[in-house]
mmCIF file of C-alpha atoms in Angstrom:
data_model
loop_
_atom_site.group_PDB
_atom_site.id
_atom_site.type_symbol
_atom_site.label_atom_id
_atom_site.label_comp_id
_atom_site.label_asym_id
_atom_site.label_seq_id
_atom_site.Cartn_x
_atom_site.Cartn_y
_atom_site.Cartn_z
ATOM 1 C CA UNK Y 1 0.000 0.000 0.000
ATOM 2 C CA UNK Y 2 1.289 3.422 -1.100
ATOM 3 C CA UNK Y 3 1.187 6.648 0.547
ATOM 4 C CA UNK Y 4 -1.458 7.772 -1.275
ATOM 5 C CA UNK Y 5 -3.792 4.609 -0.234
ATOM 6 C CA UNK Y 6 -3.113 4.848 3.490
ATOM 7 C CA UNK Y 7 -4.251 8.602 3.282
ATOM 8 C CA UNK Y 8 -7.733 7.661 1.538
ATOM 9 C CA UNK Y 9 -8.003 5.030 4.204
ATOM 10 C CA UNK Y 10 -7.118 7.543 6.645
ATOM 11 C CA UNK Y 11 -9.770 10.046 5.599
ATOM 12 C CA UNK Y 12 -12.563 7.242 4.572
ATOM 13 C CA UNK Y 13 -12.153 6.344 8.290
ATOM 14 C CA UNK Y 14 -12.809 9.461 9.803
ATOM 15 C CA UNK Y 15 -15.967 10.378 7.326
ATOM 16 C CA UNK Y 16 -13.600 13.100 5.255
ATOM 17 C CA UNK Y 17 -12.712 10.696 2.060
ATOM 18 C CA UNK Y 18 -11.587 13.180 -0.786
ATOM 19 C CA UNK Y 19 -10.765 11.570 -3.870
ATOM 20 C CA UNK Y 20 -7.380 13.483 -4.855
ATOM 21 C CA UNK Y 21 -4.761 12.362 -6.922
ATOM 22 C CA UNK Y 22 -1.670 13.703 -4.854
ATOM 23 C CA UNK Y 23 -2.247 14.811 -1.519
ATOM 24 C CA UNK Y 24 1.197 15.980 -0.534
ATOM 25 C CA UNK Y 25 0.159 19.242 -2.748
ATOM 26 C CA UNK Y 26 -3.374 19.578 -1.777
ATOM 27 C CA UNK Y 27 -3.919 22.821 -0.336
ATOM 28 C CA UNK Y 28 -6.595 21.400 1.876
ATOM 29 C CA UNK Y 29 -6.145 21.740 5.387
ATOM 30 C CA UNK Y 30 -7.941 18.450 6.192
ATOM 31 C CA UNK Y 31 -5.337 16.713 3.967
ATOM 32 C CA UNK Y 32 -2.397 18.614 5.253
ATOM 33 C CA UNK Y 33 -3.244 17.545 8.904
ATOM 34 C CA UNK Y 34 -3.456 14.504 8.322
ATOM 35 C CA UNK Y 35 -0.582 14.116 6.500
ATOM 36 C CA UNK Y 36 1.532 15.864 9.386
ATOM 37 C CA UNK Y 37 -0.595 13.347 12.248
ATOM 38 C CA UNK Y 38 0.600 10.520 9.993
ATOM 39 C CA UNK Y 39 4.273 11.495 10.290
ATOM 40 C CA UNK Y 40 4.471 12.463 13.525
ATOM 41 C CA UNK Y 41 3.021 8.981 14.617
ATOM 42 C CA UNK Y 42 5.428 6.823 12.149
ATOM 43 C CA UNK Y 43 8.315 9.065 14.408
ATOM 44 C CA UNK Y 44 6.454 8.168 17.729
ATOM 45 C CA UNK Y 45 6.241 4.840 16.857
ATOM 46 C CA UNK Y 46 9.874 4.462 16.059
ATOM 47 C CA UNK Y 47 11.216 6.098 19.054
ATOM 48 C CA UNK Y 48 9.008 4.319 21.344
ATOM 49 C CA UNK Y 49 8.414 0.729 19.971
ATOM 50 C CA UNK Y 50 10.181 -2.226 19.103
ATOM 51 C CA UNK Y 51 8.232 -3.371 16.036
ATOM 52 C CA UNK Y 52 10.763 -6.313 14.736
ATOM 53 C CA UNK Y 53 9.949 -4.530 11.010
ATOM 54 C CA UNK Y 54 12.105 -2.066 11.926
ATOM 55 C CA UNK Y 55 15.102 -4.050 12.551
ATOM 56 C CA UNK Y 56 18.227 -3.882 10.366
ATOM 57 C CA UNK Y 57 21.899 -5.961 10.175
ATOM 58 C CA UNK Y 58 24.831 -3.783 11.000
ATOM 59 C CA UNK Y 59 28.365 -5.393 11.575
ATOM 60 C CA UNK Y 60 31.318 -3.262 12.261
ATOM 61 C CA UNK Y 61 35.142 -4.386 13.337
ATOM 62 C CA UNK Y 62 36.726 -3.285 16.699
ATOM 63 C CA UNK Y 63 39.175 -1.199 16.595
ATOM 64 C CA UNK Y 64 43.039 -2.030 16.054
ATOM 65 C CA UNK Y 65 45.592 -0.965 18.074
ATOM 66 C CA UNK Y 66 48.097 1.431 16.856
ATOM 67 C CA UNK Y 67 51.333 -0.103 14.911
ATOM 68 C CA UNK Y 68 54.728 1.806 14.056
ATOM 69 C CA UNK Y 69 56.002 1.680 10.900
ATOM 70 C CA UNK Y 70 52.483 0.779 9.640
ATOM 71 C CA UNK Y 71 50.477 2.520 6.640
ATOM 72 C CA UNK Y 72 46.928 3.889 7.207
ATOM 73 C CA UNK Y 73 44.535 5.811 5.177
ATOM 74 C CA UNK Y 74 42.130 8.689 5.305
ATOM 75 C CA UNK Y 75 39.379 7.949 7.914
ATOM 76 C CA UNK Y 76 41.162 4.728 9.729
ATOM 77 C CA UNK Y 77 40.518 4.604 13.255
ATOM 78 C CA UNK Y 78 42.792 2.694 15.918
ATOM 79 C CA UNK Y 79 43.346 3.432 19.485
ATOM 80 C CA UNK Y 80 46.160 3.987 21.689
ATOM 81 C CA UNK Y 81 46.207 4.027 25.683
ATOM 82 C CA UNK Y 82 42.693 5.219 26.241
ATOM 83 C CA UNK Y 83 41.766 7.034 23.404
ATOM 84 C CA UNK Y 84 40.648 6.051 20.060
ATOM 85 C CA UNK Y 85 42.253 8.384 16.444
ATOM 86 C CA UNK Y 86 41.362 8.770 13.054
ATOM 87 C CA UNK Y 87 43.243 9.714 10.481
ATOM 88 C CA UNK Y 88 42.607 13.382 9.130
ATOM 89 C CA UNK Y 89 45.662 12.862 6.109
ATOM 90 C CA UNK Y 90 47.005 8.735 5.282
ATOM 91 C CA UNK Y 91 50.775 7.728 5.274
ATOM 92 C CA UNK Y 92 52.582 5.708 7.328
ATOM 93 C CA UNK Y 93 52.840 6.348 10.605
ATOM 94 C CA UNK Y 94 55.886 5.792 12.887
ATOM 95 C CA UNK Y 95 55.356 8.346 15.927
ATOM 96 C CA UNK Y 96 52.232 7.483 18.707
ATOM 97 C CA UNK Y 97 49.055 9.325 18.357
ATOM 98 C CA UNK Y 98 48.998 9.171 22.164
ATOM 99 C CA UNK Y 99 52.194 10.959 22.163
ATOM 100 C CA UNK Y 100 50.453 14.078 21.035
ATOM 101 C CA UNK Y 101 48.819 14.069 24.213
ATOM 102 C CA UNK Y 102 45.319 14.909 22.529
ATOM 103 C CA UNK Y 103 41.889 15.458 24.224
ATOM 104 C CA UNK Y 104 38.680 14.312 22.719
ATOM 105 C CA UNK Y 105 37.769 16.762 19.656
ATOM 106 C CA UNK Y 106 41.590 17.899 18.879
ATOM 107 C CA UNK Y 107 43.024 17.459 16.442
ATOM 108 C CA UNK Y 108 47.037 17.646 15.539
ATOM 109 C CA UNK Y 109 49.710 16.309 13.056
ATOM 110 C CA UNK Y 110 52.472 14.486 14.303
ATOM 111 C CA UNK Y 111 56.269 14.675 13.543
ATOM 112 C CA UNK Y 112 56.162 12.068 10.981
ATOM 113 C CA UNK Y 113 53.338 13.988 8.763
ATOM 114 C CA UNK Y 114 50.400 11.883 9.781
ATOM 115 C CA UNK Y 115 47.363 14.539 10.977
ATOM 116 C CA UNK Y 116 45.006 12.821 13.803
ATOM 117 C CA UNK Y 117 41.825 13.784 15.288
ATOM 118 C CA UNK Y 118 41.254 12.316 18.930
ATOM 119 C CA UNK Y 119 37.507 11.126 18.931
ATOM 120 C CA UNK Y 120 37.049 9.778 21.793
ATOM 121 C CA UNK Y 121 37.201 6.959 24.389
ATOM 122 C CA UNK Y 122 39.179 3.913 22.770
ATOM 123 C CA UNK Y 123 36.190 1.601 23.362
ATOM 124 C CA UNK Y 124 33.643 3.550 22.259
ATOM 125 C CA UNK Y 125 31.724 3.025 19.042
ATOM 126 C CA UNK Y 126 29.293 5.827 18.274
ATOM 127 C CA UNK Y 127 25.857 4.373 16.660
ATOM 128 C CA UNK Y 128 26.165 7.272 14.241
ATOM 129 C CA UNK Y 129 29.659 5.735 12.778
ATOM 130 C CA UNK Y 130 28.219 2.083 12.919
ATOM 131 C CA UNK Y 131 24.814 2.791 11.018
ATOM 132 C CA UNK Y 132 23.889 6.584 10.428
ATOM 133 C CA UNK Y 133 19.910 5.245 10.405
ATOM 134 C CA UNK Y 134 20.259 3.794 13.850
ATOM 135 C CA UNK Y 135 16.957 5.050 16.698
ATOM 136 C CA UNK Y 136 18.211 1.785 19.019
ATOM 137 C CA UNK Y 137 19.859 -1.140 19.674
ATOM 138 C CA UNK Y 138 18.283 -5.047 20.085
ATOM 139 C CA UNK Y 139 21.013 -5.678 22.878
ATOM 140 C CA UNK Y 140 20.091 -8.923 22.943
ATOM 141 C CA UNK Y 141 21.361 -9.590 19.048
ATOM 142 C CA UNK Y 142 25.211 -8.853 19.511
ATOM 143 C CA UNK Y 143 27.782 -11.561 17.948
ATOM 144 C CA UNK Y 144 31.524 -12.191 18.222
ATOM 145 C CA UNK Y 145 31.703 -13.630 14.549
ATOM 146 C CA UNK Y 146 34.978 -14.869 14.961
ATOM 147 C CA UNK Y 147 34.356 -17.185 17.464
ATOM 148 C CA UNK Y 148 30.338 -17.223 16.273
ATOM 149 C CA UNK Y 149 29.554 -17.098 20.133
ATOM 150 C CA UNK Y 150 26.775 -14.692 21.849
ATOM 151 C CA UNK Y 151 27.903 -11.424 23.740
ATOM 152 C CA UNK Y 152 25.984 -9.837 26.707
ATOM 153 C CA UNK Y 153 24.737 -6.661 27.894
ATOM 154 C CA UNK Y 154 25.345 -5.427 30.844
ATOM 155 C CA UNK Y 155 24.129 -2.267 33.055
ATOM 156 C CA UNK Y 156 26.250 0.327 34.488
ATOM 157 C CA UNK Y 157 25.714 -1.132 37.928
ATOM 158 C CA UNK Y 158 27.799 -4.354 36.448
ATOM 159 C CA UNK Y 159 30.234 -2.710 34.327
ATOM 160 C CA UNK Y 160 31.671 -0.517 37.142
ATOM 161 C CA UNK Y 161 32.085 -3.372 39.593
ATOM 162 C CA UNK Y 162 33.797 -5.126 36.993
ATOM 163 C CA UNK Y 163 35.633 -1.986 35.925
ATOM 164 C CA UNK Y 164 36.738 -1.665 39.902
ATOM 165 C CA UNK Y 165 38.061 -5.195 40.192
ATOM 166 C CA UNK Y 166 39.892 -5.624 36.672
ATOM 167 C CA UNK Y 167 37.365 -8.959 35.858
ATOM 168 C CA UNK Y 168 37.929 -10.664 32.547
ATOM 169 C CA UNK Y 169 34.803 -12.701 31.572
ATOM 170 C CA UNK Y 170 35.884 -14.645 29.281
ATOM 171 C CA UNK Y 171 36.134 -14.420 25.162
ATOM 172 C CA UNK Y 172 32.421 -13.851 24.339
ATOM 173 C CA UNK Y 173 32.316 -10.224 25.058
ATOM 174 C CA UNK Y 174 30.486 -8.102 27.793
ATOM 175 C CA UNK Y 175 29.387 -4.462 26.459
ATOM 176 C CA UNK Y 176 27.018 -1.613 27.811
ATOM 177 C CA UNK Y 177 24.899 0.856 26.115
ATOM 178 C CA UNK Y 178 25.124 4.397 27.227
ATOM 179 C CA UNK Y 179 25.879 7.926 25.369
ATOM 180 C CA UNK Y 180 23.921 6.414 21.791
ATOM 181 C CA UNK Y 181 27.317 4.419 21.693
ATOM 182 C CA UNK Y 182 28.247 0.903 22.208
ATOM 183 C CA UNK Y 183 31.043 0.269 24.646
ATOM 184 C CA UNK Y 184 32.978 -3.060 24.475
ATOM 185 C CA UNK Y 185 34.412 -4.415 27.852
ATOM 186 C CA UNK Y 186 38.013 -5.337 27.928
ATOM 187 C CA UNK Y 187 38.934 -8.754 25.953
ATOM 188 C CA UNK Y 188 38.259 -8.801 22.682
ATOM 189 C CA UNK Y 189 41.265 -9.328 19.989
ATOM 190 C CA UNK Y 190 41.796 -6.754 17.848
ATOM 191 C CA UNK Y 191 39.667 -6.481 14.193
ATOM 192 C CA UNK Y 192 36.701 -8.923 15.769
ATOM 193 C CA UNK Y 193 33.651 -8.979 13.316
ATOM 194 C CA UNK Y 194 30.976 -7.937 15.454
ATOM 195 C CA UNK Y 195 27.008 -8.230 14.202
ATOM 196 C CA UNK Y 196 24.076 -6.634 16.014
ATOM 197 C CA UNK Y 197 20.017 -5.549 14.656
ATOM 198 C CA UNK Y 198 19.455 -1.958 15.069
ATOM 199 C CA UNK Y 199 16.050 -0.058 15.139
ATOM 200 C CA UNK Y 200 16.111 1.662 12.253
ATOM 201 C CA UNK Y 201 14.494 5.325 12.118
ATOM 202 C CA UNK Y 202 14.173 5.383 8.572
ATOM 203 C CA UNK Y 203 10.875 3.114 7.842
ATOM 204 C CA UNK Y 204 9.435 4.638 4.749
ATOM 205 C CA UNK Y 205 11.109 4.035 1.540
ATOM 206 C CA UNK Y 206 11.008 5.996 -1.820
ATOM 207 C CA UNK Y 207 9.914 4.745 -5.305
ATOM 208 C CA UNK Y 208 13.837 4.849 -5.916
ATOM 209 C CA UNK Y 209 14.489 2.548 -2.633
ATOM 210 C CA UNK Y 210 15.843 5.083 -0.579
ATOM 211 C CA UNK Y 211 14.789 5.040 3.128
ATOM 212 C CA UNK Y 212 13.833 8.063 4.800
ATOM 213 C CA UNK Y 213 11.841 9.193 8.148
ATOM 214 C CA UNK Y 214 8.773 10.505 6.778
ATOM 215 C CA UNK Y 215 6.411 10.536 3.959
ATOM 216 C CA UNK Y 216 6.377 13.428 1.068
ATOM 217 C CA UNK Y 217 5.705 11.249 -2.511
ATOM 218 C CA UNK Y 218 2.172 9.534 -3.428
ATOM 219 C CA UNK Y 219 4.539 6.232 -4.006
ATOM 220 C CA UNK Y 220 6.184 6.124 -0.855
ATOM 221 C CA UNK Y 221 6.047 2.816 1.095
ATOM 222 C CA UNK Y 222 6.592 2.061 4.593
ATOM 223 C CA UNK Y 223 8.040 -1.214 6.866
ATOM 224 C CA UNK Y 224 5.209 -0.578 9.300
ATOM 225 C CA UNK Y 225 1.899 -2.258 9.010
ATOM 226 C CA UNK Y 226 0.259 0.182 7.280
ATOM 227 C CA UNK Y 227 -2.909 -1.077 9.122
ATOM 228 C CA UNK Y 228 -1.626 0.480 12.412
ATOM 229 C CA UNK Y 229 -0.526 3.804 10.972
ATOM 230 C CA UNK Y 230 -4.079 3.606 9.368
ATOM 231 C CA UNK Y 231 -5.798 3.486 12.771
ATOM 232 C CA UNK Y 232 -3.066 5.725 14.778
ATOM 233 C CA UNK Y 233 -3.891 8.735 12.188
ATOM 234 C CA UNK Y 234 -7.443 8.435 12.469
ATOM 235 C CA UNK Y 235 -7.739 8.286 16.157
ATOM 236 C CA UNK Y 236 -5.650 11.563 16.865
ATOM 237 C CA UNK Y 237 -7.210 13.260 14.205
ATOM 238 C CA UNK Y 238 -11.047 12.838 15.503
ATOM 239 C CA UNK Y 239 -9.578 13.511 19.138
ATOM 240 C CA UNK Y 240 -7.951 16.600 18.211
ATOM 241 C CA UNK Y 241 -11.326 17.786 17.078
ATOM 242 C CA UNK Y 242 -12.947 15.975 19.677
ATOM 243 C CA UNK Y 243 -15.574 14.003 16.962
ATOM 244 C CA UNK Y 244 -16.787 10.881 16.160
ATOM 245 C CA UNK Y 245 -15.950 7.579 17.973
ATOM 246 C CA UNK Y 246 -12.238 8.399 18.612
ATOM 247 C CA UNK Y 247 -12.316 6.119 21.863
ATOM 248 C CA UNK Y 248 -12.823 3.178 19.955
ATOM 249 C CA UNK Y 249 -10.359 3.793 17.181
ATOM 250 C CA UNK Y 250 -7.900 4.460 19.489
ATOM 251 C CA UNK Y 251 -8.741 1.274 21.742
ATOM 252 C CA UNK Y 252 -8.366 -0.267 18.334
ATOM 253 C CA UNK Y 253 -5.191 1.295 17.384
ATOM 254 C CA UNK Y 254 -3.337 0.149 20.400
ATOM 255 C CA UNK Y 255 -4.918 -3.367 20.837
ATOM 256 C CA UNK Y 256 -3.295 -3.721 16.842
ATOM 257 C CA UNK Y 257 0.354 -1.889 18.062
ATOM 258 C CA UNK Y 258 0.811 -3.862 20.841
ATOM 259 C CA UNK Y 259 -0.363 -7.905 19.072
ATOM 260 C CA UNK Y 260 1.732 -7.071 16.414
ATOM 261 C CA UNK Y 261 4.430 -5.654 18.826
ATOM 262 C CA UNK Y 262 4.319 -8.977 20.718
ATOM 263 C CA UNK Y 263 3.998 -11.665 17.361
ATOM 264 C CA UNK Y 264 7.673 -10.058 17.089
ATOM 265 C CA UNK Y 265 9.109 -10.829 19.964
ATOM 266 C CA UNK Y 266 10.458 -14.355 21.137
ATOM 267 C CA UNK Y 267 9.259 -15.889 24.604
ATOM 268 C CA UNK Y 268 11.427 -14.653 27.551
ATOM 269 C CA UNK Y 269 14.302 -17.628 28.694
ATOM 270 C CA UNK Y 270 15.895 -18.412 31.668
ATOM 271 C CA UNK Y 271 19.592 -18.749 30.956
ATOM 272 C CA UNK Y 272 20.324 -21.554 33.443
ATOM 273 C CA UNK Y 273 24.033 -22.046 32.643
ATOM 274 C CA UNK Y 274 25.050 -18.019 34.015
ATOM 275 C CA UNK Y 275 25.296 -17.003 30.625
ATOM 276 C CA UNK Y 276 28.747 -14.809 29.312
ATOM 277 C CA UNK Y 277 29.039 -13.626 33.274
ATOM 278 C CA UNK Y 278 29.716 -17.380 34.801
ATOM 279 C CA UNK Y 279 33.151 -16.521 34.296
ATOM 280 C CA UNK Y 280 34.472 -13.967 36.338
ATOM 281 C CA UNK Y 281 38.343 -15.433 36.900
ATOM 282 C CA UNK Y 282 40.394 -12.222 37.865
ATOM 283 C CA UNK Y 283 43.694 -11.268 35.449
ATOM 284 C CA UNK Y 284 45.501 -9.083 36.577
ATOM 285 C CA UNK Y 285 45.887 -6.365 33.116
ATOM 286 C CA UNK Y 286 46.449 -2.938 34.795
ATOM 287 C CA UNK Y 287 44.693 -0.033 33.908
ATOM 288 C CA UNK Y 288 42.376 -0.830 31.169
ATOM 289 C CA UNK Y 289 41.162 3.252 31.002
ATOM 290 C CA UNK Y 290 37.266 2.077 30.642
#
């Protein structure tokens, strides 16, 4: 169903139907409100839903540690001590970006003509450099592929204790979310293959394919149920002028959001084995800078 289909549906639900052939340049203020109701619930709905539709494959590698005498190109990132670089200018580099004695946001070029920029914490990977589309992350989707093994969220409450007592758990990998980034606990080899679903907040896509956050073309087509967005746009427009059976739409609306909210989702398990936590055997690796 096109764009131009759900907003006939839209208005032949609330008693308005007008037959026009492109809506996004009616001039009628019906039209335009409902076209703005529809968008601003498709950007609700991606903020604050998990609707498995809107899930999307990103894989990324962590980053290497800096090398002497080792070539790199425009954009690389590595990290050194506890901050992470990127290249502003390639060449080989034989002089420590750490050396520079950077702060997050500066930028410099060292004695052997490389030019870094220091962005950031050296286990920190920014959801706007792993996918630029990215409104959340399904924690519980995160793979080492190297060793094709699960890795495991944990909250902050967890990561400082194990911060505090320098805890390896093992080769799976322990991360936290925090900042719109994904942090990776100490442990990991360098240039792991790491694969995660992300919400995307990009669910309508163009007659050429190209995904975008709202809809503005008769052709567009969207990843949510166009069913829901139906119901959702009809309900807050007859509430916002207080008409019709509203109530019942609306009851309607959200009965359909959260079924088809749920048919996504698989059955909560109890992990009876401890999961990637059962081993908590302390090494002894000095200041990790986490």
């Amino acid at each position: 169903m096109n764009a131009k289909e759900i907003i006939d549906n839209v208005l032949s639900r609330e008693g308005l139907y007008r037959n026009v052939q492109n809506p996004f340049v009616s001039t009628d203020l019906i039209i335009i409100e409902n076209i703005r109701i529809l968008n601003d619930l498709v950007s609700d709905i991606v903020l604050k839903n998990s609707l498995s539709d809107l899930l999307r494959l990103c894989e990324f590698t962590t980053y290497r540690k800096f090398a002497t005498n080792t070539a790199y190109n425009t954009n690389d990132v590595i990290y050194s001590g506890k901050y992470r670089y990127r290249a502003i200018l390639g060449g080989t580099a034989t002089v420590d970006p750490a050396t520079l004695n950077l702060t997050p946001g500066d930028s410099a070029a060292a004695p052997d003509g490389m030019q870094w920029l220091c962005a950031g914490d050296w286990n920190q990977y920014p959801f706007t450099d792993l996918a630029a589309d990215c409104a959340g992350i399904d924690t519980g989707t995160m793979v080492n592929m190297n060793q094709r093994v699960p890795m495991q969220a944990v909250n902050m409450h967890q990561w400082m204790v194990m911060k505090a007592n320098s805890v390896s758990v093992g080769t799976t990998g322990i991360f936290n979310i925090r900042d719109k980034s994904i942090y990776i606990f100490q442990g990991l080899a360098d240039g792991t293959q790491i694969q995660f679903l992300y919400y995307t907040d990009l669910p309508v896509i163009g007659a050429d394919g190209v995904r975008k956050a709202v809809f503005n073309s008769v052709s567009d087509t969207t990843v949510i149920p166009e069913q829901i967005l139906m119901l959702g746009t009809a309900y807050r427009y007859l509430k916002d002028k207080d008409v019709g059976n509203w109530t019942e739409i609306e009851t309607e609306y959200k009965n359909s959001l959260n079924d088809y909210e749920a048919r996504g989702q698989a059955p909560q398990q109890i992990d009876l084995a401890g999961g990637a936590l059962r081993d908590t055997s302390n090494y002894s690796d000095g200041n990790w800078n986490i």
